[in-house]
CSV table of C-alpha atoms in Angstrom, one decimal:
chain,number,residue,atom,x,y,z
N,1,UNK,CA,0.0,0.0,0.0
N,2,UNK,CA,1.8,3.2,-0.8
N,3,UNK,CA,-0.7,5.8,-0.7
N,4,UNK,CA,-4.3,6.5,1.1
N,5,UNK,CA,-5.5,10.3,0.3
N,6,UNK,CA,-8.6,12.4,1.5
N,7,UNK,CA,-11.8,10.6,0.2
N,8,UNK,CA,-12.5,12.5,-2.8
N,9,UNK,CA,-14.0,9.8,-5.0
N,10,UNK,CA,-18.2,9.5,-5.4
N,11,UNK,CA,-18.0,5.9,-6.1
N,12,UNK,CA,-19.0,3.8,-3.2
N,13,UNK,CA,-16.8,0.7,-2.5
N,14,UNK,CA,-14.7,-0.1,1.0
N,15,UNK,CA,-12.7,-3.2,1.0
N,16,UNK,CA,-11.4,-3.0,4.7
N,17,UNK,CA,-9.8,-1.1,7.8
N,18,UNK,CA,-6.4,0.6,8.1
N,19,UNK,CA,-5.1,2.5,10.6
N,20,UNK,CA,-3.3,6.2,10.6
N,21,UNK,CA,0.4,5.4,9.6
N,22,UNK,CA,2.2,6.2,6.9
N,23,UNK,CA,3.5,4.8,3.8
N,24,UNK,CA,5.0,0.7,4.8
N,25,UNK,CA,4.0,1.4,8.3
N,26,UNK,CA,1.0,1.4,7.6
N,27,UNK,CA,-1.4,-1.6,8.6
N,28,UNK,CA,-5.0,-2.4,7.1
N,29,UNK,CA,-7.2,-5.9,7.1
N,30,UNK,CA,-9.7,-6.4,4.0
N,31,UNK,CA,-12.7,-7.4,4.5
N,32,UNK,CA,-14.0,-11.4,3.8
N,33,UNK,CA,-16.0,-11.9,1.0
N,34,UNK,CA,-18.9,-11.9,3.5
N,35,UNK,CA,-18.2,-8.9,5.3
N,36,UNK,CA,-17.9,-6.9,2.0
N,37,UNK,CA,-21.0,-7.6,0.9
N,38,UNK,CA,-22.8,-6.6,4.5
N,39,UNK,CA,-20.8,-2.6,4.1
N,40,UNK,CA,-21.6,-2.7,0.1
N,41,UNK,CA,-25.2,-3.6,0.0
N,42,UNK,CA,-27.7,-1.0,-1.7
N,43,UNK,CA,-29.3,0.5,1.3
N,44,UNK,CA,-25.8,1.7,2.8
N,45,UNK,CA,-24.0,4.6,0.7
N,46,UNK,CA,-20.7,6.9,1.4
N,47,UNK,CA,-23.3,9.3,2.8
N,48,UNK,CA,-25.2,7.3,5.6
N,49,UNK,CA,-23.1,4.5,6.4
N,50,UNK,CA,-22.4,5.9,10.3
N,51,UNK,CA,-26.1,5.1,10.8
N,52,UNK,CA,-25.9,1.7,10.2
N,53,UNK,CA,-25.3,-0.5,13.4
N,54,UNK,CA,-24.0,-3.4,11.8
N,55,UNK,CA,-21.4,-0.9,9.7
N,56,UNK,CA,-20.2,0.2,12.6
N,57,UNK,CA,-19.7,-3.1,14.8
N,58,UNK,CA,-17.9,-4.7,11.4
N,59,UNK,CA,-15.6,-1.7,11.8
N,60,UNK,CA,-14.8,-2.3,15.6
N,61,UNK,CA,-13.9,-5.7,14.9
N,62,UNK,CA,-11.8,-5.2,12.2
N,63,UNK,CA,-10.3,-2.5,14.2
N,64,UNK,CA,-9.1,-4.8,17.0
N,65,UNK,CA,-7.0,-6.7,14.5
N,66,UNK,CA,-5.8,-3.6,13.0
N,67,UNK,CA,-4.9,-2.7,16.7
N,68,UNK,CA,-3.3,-5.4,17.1
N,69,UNK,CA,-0.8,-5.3,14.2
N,70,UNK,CA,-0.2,-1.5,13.8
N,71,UNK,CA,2.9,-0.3,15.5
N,72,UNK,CA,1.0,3.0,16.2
N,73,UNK,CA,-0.7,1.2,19.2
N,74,UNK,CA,2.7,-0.6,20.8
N,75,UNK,CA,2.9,1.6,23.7
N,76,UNK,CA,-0.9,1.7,24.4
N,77,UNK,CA,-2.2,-0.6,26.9
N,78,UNK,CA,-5.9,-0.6,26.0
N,79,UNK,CA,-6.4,0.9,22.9
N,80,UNK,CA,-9.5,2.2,21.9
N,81,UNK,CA,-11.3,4.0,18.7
N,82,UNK,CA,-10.9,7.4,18.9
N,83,UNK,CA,-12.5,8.5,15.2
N,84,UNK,CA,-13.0,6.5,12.0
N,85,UNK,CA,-12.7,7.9,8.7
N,86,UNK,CA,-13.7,6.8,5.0
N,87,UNK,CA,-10.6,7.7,3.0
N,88,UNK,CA,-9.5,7.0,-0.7
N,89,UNK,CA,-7.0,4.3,-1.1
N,90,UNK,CA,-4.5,3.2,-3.6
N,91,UNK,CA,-3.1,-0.1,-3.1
N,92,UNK,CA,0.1,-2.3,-3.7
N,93,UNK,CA,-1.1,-5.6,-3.8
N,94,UNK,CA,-0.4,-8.0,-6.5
N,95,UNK,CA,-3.1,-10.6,-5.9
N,96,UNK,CA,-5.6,-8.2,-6.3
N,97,UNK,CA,-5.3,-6.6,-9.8
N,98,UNK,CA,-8.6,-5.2,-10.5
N,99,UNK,CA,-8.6,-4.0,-7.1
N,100,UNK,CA,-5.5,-1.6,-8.4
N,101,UNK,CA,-6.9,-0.3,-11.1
N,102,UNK,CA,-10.1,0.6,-9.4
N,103,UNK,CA,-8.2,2.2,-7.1
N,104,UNK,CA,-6.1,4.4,-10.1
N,105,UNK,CA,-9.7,5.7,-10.6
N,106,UNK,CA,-10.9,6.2,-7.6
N,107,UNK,CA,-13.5,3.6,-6.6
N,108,UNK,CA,-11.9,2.2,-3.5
N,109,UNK,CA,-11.7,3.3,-0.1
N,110,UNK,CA,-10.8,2.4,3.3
N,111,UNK,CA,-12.4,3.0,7.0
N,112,UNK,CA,-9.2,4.8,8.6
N,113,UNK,CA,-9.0,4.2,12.0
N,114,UNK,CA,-7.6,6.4,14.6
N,115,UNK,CA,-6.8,4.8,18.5
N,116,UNK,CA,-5.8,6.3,21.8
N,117,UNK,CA,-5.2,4.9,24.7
N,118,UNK,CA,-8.4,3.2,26.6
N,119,UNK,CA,-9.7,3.1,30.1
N,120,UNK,CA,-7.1,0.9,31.9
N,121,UNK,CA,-8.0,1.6,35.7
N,122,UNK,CA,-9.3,-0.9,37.9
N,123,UNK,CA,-12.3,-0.7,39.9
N,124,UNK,CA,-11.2,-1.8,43.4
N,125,UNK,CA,-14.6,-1.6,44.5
N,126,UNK,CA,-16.4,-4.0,42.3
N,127,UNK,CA,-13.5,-6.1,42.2
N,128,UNK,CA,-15.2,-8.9,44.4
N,129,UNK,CA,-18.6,-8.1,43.0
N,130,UNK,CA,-17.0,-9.1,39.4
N,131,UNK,CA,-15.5,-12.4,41.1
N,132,UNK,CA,-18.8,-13.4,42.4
N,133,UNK,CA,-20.5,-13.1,39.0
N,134,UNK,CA,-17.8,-14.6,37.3
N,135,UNK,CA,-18.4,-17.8,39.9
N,136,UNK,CA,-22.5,-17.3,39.1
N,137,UNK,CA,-21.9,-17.4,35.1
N,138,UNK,CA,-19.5,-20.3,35.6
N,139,UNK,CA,-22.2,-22.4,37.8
N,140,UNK,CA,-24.8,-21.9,35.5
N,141,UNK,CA,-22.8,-22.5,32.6
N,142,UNK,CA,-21.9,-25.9,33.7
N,143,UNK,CA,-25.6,-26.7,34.2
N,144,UNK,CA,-26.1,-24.7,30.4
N,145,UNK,CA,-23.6,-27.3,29.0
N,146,UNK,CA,-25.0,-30.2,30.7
N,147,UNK,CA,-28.6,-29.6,29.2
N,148,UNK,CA,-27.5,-28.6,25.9
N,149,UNK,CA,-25.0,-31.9,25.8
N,150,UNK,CA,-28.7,-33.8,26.2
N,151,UNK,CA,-30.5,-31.3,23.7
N,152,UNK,CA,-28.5,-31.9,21.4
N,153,UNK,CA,-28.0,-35.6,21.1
N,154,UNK,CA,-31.9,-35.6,21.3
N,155,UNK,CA,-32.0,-33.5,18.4
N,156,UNK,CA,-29.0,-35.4,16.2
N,157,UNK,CA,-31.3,-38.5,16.0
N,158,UNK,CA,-34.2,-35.9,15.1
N,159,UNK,CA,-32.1,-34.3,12.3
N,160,UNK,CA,-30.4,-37.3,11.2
N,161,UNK,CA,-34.0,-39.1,9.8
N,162,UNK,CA,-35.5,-36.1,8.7
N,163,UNK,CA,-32.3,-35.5,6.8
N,164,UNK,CA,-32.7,-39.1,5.9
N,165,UNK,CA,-36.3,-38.2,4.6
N,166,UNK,CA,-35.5,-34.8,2.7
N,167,UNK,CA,-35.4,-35.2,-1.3
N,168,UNK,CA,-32.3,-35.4,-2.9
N,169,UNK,CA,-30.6,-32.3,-5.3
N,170,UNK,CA,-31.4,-32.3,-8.4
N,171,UNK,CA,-33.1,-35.7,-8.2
N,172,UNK,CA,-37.1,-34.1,-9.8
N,173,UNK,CA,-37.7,-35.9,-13.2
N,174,UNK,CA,-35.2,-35.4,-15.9
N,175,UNK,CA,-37.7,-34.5,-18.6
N,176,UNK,CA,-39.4,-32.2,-16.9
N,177,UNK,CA,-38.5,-28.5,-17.2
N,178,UNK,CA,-38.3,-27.7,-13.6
N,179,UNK,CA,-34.9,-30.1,-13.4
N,180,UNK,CA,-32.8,-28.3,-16.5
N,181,UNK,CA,-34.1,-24.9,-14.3
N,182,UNK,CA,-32.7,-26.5,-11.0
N,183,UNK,CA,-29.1,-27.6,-13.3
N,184,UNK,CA,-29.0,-23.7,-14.5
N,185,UNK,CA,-30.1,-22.0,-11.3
N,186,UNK,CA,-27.4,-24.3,-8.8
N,187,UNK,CA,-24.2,-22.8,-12.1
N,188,UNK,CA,-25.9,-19.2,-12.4
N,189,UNK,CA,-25.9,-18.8,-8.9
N,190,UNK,CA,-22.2,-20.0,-8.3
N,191,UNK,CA,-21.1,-17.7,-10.7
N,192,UNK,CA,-22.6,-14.9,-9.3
N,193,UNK,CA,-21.1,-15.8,-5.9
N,194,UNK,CA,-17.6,-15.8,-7.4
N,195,UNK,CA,-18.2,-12.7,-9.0
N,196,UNK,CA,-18.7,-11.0,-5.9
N,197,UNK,CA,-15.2,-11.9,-4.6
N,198,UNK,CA,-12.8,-9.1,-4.2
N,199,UNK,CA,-10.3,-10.9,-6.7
N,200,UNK,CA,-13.0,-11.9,-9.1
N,201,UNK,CA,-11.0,-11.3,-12.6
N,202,UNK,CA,-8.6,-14.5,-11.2
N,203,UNK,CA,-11.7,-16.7,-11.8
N,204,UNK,CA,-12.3,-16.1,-16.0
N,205,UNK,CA,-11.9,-19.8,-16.5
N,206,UNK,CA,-13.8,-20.9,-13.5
N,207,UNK,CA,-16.6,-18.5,-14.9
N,208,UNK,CA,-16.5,-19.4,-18.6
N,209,UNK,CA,-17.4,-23.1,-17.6
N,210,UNK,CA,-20.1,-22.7,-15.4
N,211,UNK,CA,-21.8,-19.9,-17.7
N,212,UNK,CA,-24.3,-21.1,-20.7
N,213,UNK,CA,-26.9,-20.6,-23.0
N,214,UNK,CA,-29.8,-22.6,-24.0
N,215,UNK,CA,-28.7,-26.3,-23.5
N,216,UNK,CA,-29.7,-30.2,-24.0
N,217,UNK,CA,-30.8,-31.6,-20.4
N,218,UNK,CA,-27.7,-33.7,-21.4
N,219,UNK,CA,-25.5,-30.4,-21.9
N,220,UNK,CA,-26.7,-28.9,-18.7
N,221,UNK,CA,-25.7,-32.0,-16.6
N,222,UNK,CA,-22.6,-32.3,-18.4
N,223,UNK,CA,-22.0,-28.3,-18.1
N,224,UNK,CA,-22.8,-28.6,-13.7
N,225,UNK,CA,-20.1,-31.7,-13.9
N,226,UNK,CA,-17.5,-29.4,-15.3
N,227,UNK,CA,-18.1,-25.8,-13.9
N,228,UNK,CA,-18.1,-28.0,-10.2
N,229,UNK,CA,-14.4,-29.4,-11.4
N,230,UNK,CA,-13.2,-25.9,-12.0
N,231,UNK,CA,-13.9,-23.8,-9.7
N,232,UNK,CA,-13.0,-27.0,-7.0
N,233,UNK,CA,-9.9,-26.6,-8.4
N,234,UNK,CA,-9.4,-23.1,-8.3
N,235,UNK,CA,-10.3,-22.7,-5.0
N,236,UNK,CA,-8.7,-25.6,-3.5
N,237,UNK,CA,-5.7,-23.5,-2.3
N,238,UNK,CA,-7.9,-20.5,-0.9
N,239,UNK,CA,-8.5,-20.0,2.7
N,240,UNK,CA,-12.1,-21.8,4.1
N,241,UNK,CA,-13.6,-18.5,4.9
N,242,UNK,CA,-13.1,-17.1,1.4
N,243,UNK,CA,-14.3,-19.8,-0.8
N,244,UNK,CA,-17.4,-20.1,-2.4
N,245,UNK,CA,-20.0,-22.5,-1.1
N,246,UNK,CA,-20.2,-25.5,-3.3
N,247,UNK,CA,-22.7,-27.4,-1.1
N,248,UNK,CA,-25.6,-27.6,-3.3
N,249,UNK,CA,-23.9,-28.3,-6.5
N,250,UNK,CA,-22.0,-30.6,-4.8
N,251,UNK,CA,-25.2,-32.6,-3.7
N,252,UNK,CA,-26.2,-32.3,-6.9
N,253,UNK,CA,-23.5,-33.9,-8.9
N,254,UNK,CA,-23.2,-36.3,-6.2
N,255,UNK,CA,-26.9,-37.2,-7.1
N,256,UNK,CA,-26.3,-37.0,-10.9
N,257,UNK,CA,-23.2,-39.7,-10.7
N,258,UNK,CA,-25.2,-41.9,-8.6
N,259,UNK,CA,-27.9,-42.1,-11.6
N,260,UNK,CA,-24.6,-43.9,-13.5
N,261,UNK,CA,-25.3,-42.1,-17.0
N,262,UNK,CA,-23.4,-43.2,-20.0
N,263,UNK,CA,-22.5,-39.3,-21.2
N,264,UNK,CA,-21.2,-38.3,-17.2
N,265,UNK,CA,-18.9,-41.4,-16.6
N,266,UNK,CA,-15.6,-40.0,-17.3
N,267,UNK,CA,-17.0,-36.6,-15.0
N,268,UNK,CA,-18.1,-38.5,-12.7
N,269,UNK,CA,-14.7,-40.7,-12.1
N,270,UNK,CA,-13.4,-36.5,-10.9
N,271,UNK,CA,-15.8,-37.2,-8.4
């Protein structure tokens, strides 16, 4: 990162949290795929995003890890928020090309983060008062665990047969229209989730083999087979929290290999 300015930009889009240094010194965390989507969602804008609760507490917690890494904080011993800022950014990261040029245009910012030093004095007085509701929360939390230990092996069987019970992906009729809508719906939808990563341009080949056109019910199976082997594959190496979910297209190749068709064995055998 080499540069954050004044926010001068009308475009709306904040990957993350950085704190007040300058130049190298400076330290930042991006925001999860997850996370990005809560602060860029089309009720929250540049102009009201400080009355957003859920803005806010996203900030706070990405500020404690910012707080944690940025040398600006070493000699505090509770550091706190003191203001937060929405600057313009321009970044230095590699892995995130599109990112870069956005920000060569302005369409990128950061929340800037300012600390000071926190409340560190200890209240003598309700020093024994804390201890005896610390003991209080502790009793009751072994009794909590206890019932939820029996809840919850009450409820496994429960969940276990309805799961048992529940119809299969992709498993409706393969002639009628509902299952070729089910095959494009499970790729569409993919896609769309890996477009809203923050390094979406890395996934062009992923992308081009999930997308489609009108299709054979044959084409469309074939298609989910293939777009599920890419982006697997792609995504293998990325951290858990940033991948894409690949649960229900999952289920449903898993449903389509069971059905042992002639033109999926050698996509299936990826399987």
């Amino acid at each position: 990162m080499t540069e954050i300015s004044r926010l001068k930009y009308i475009q709306w889009r904040p990957i993350g949290v950085c704190d007040t240094g300058v130049g190298k010194e400076r330290k930042a965390r991006m925001f999860t795929r997850t996370d990005l989507a809560t602060v860029t969602s089309p009720k929250i804008s540049r102009d009201n995003w400080r009355q957003h609760p859920e803005v806010l507490k996203l900030i706070q917690r990405y500020a404690l890890d910012v707080a944690a890494l940025s040398p600006l904080t070493d000699k505090m011993q509770s550091p706190e928020i003191a203001a937060i800022e929405l600057v313009g950014a321009v970044l230095g990261h590699d892995q995130t090309p599109v990112l870069n040029q956005e920000s060569s245009a302005g369409r990128v910012q950061f929340f800037q983060v300012s600390f000071k030093e926190g409340k560190t004095k200890i209240n003598l007085a309700g020093k024994w008062k804390k201890i005896f509701q610390f003991l209080l929360l502790t009793a009751f939390g072994i009794i909590g665990t206890a019932l939820i230990i029996f809840i919850v092996s009450q409820l496994s069987l429960f969940t276990f047969k309805k799961t048992q019970e529940s119809v299969a992906a992709c498993s409706t009729n393969r002639q009628k229209p509902a299952y070729s809508e089910e095959l494009r719906t499970l790729r569409t939808t993919l896609v769309a989730e890996l477009n809203s990563l923050p390094a979406w341009s890395t996934f062009k080949e992923a992308r081009l083999n999930c997308i489609g056109g009108r299709m054979s019910v044959q084409q469309q199976e074939q298609r989910l087979l293939t777009c599920l082997s890419t982006v697997r594959n792609r995504t293998q190496n990325m951290p858990l929290k940033s991948r894409p979910n690949l649960k229900q297209i999952q289920a449903c190749a898993t449903t389509l290999c069971k059905k042992n068709l002639p033109h999926l064995y050698s996509s299936c055998k990826r399987f």
